Amino acid sequence: MKLTEAGKAFIQKAIANEETLKLRFYGIYQSGDFTIGADIDTLLDTDHIIEVEGYEIGVSPEVISKLKTAAIHAQLHTR
């Protein structure tokens, strides 16, 4: 897993005021489809903790193999 500069900035801003919050990836099953979701939240006891460039990231067991080559990026969308 890799972080872009925008991804780092997003994580820093999101967790700046709360040490217990981390970036967390998890699986969503809906109508037979599987999607990977992400949130800034407290980690679950079942999450794997991966350190990427100094950031602890929680990954639920069902998505860990799908994220090995992922890049974490953030982009601001305005309307």
PDB file of C-alpha atoms in Angstrom:
ATOM      1  CA  MET A   1       0.000   0.000   0.000  1.00  0.00           C
ATOM      2  CA  LYS A   2       1.278   3.444  -0.900  1.00  0.00           C
ATOM      3  CA  LEU A   3       0.273   7.002   0.039  1.00  0.00           C
ATOM      4  CA  THR A   4       0.223   9.962  -2.315  1.00  0.00           C
ATOM      5  CA  GLU A   5       0.975  13.424  -0.935  1.00  0.00           C
ATOM      6  CA  ALA A   6      -2.740  14.254  -1.124  1.00  0.00           C
ATOM      7  CA  GLY A   7      -3.533  11.043   0.749  1.00  0.00           C
ATOM      8  CA  LYS A   8      -1.078  11.973   3.512  1.00  0.00           C
ATOM      9  CA  ALA A   9      -2.555  15.465   3.801  1.00  0.00           C
ATOM     10  CA  PHE A  10      -6.076  14.027   4.074  1.00  0.00           C
ATOM     11  CA  ILE A  11      -5.099  11.597   6.838  1.00  0.00           C
ATOM     12  CA  GLN A  12      -3.188  14.271   8.763  1.00  0.00           C
ATOM     13  CA  LYS A  13      -6.135  16.651   8.671  1.00  0.00           C
ATOM     14  CA  ALA A  14      -8.709  13.981   9.529  1.00  0.00           C
ATOM     15  CA  ILE A  15      -6.894  12.638  12.590  1.00  0.00           C
ATOM     16  CA  ALA A  16      -5.243  15.860  13.767  1.00  0.00           C
ATOM     17  CA  ASN A  17      -7.376  16.394  16.872  1.00  0.00           C
ATOM     18  CA  GLU A  18      -8.098  12.810  17.881  1.00  0.00           C
ATOM     19  CA  GLU A  19      -5.403  10.189  18.470  1.00  0.00           C
ATOM     20  CA  THR A  20      -7.854   7.270  18.546  1.00  0.00           C
ATOM     21  CA  LEU A  21      -9.072   7.892  14.997  1.00  0.00           C
ATOM     22  CA  LYS A  22      -7.367   6.070  12.129  1.00  0.00           C
ATOM     23  CA  LEU A  23      -8.005   5.463   8.456  1.00  0.00           C
ATOM     24  CA  ARG A  24      -9.892   2.163   8.213  1.00  0.00           C
ATOM     25  CA  PHE A  25     -10.773  -0.018   5.205  1.00  0.00           C
ATOM     26  CA  TYR A  26     -13.577  -2.584   5.376  1.00  0.00           C
ATOM     27  CA  GLY A  27     -15.760  -4.728   3.149  1.00  0.00           C
ATOM     28  CA  ILE A  28     -19.346  -3.943   2.222  1.00  0.00           C
ATOM     29  CA  TYR A  29     -21.552  -6.764   0.964  1.00  0.00           C
ATOM     30  CA  GLN A  30     -24.722  -5.678  -0.788  1.00  0.00           C
ATOM     31  CA  SER A  31     -26.930  -7.578  -3.225  1.00  0.00           C
ATOM     32  CA  GLY A  32     -24.175 -10.075  -3.969  1.00  0.00           C
ATOM     33  CA  ASP A  33     -21.598  -7.375  -4.707  1.00  0.00           C
ATOM     34  CA  PHE A  34     -18.467  -6.643  -2.693  1.00  0.00           C
ATOM     35  CA  THR A  35     -17.123  -3.114  -2.331  1.00  0.00           C
ATOM     36  CA  ILE A  36     -14.264  -1.711  -0.266  1.00  0.00           C
ATOM     37  CA  GLY A  37     -15.265   1.147   1.989  1.00  0.00           C
ATOM     38  CA  ALA A  38     -13.047   3.581   3.872  1.00  0.00           C
ATOM     39  CA  ASP A  39     -13.654   5.799   6.854  1.00  0.00           C
ATOM     40  CA  ILE A  40     -11.885   7.715   9.585  1.00  0.00           C
ATOM     41  CA  ASP A  41     -12.889   5.844  12.737  1.00  0.00           C
ATOM     42  CA  THR A  42     -11.637   3.888  15.716  1.00  0.00           C
ATOM     43  CA  LEU A  43     -10.248   0.494  14.758  1.00  0.00           C
ATOM     44  CA  LEU A  44     -11.973  -2.798  15.554  1.00  0.00           C
ATOM     45  CA  ASP A  45     -10.264  -5.575  17.483  1.00  0.00           C
ATOM     46  CA  THR A  46     -10.407  -7.766  14.370  1.00  0.00           C
ATOM     47  CA  ASP A  47      -8.664  -5.211  12.110  1.00  0.00           C
ATOM     48  CA  HIS A  48      -5.145  -5.787  10.907  1.00  0.00           C
ATOM     49  CA  ILE A  49      -2.979  -2.746  11.596  1.00  0.00           C
ATOM     50  CA  ILE A  50      -0.663  -1.833   8.750  1.00  0.00           C
ATOM     51  CA  GLU A  51       1.887   0.951   9.040  1.00  0.00           C
ATOM     52  CA  VAL A  52       2.304   2.923   5.835  1.00  0.00           C
ATOM     53  CA  GLU A  53       4.806   5.776   5.841  1.00  0.00           C
ATOM     54  CA  GLY A  54       4.343   6.330   9.581  1.00  0.00           C
ATOM     55  CA  TYR A  55       0.528   6.101   9.581  1.00  0.00           C
ATOM     56  CA  GLU A  56      -1.352   3.244  11.228  1.00  0.00           C
ATOM     57  CA  ILE A  57      -4.129   2.063   8.945  1.00  0.00           C
ATOM     58  CA  GLY A  58      -6.775  -0.464   9.943  1.00  0.00           C
ATOM     59  CA  VAL A  59      -7.819  -3.088   7.438  1.00  0.00           C
ATOM     60  CA  SER A  60     -10.576  -5.607   8.028  1.00  0.00           C
ATOM     61  CA  PRO A  61      -9.514  -9.192   7.268  1.00  0.00           C
ATOM     62  CA  GLU A  62     -11.760  -9.622   4.200  1.00  0.00           C
ATOM     63  CA  VAL A  63     -10.104  -6.792   2.255  1.00  0.00           C
ATOM     64  CA  ILE A  64      -6.438  -7.052   3.253  1.00  0.00           C
ATOM     65  CA  SER A  65      -5.387  -9.080   0.188  1.00  0.00           C
ATOM     66  CA  LYS A  66      -7.151  -6.635  -2.166  1.00  0.00           C
ATOM     67  CA  LEU A  67      -5.258  -3.602  -0.825  1.00  0.00           C
ATOM     68  CA  LYS A  68      -1.657  -4.808  -1.119  1.00  0.00           C
ATOM     69  CA  THR A  69      -1.010  -2.861  -4.318  1.00  0.00           C
ATOM     70  CA  ALA A  70      -3.448   0.014  -3.675  1.00  0.00           C
ATOM     71  CA  ALA A  71      -2.486   3.671  -3.528  1.00  0.00           C
ATOM     72  CA  ILE A  72      -4.274   5.918  -1.039  1.00  0.00           C
ATOM     73  CA  HIS A  73      -5.127   9.254  -2.597  1.00  0.00           C
ATOM     74  CA  ALA A  74      -7.521  12.081  -1.779  1.00  0.00           C
ATOM     75  CA  GLN A  75      -9.007  14.639  -4.101  1.00  0.00           C
ATOM     76  CA  LEU A  76     -11.286  17.548  -3.288  1.00  0.00           C
ATOM     77  CA  HIS A  77     -14.474  17.693  -5.312  1.00  0.00           C
ATOM     78  CA  THR A  78     -16.446  20.900  -5.317  1.00  0.00           C
ATOM     79  CA  ARG A  79     -19.912  21.473  -6.695  1.00  0.00           C
TER      80      ARG A  79
END
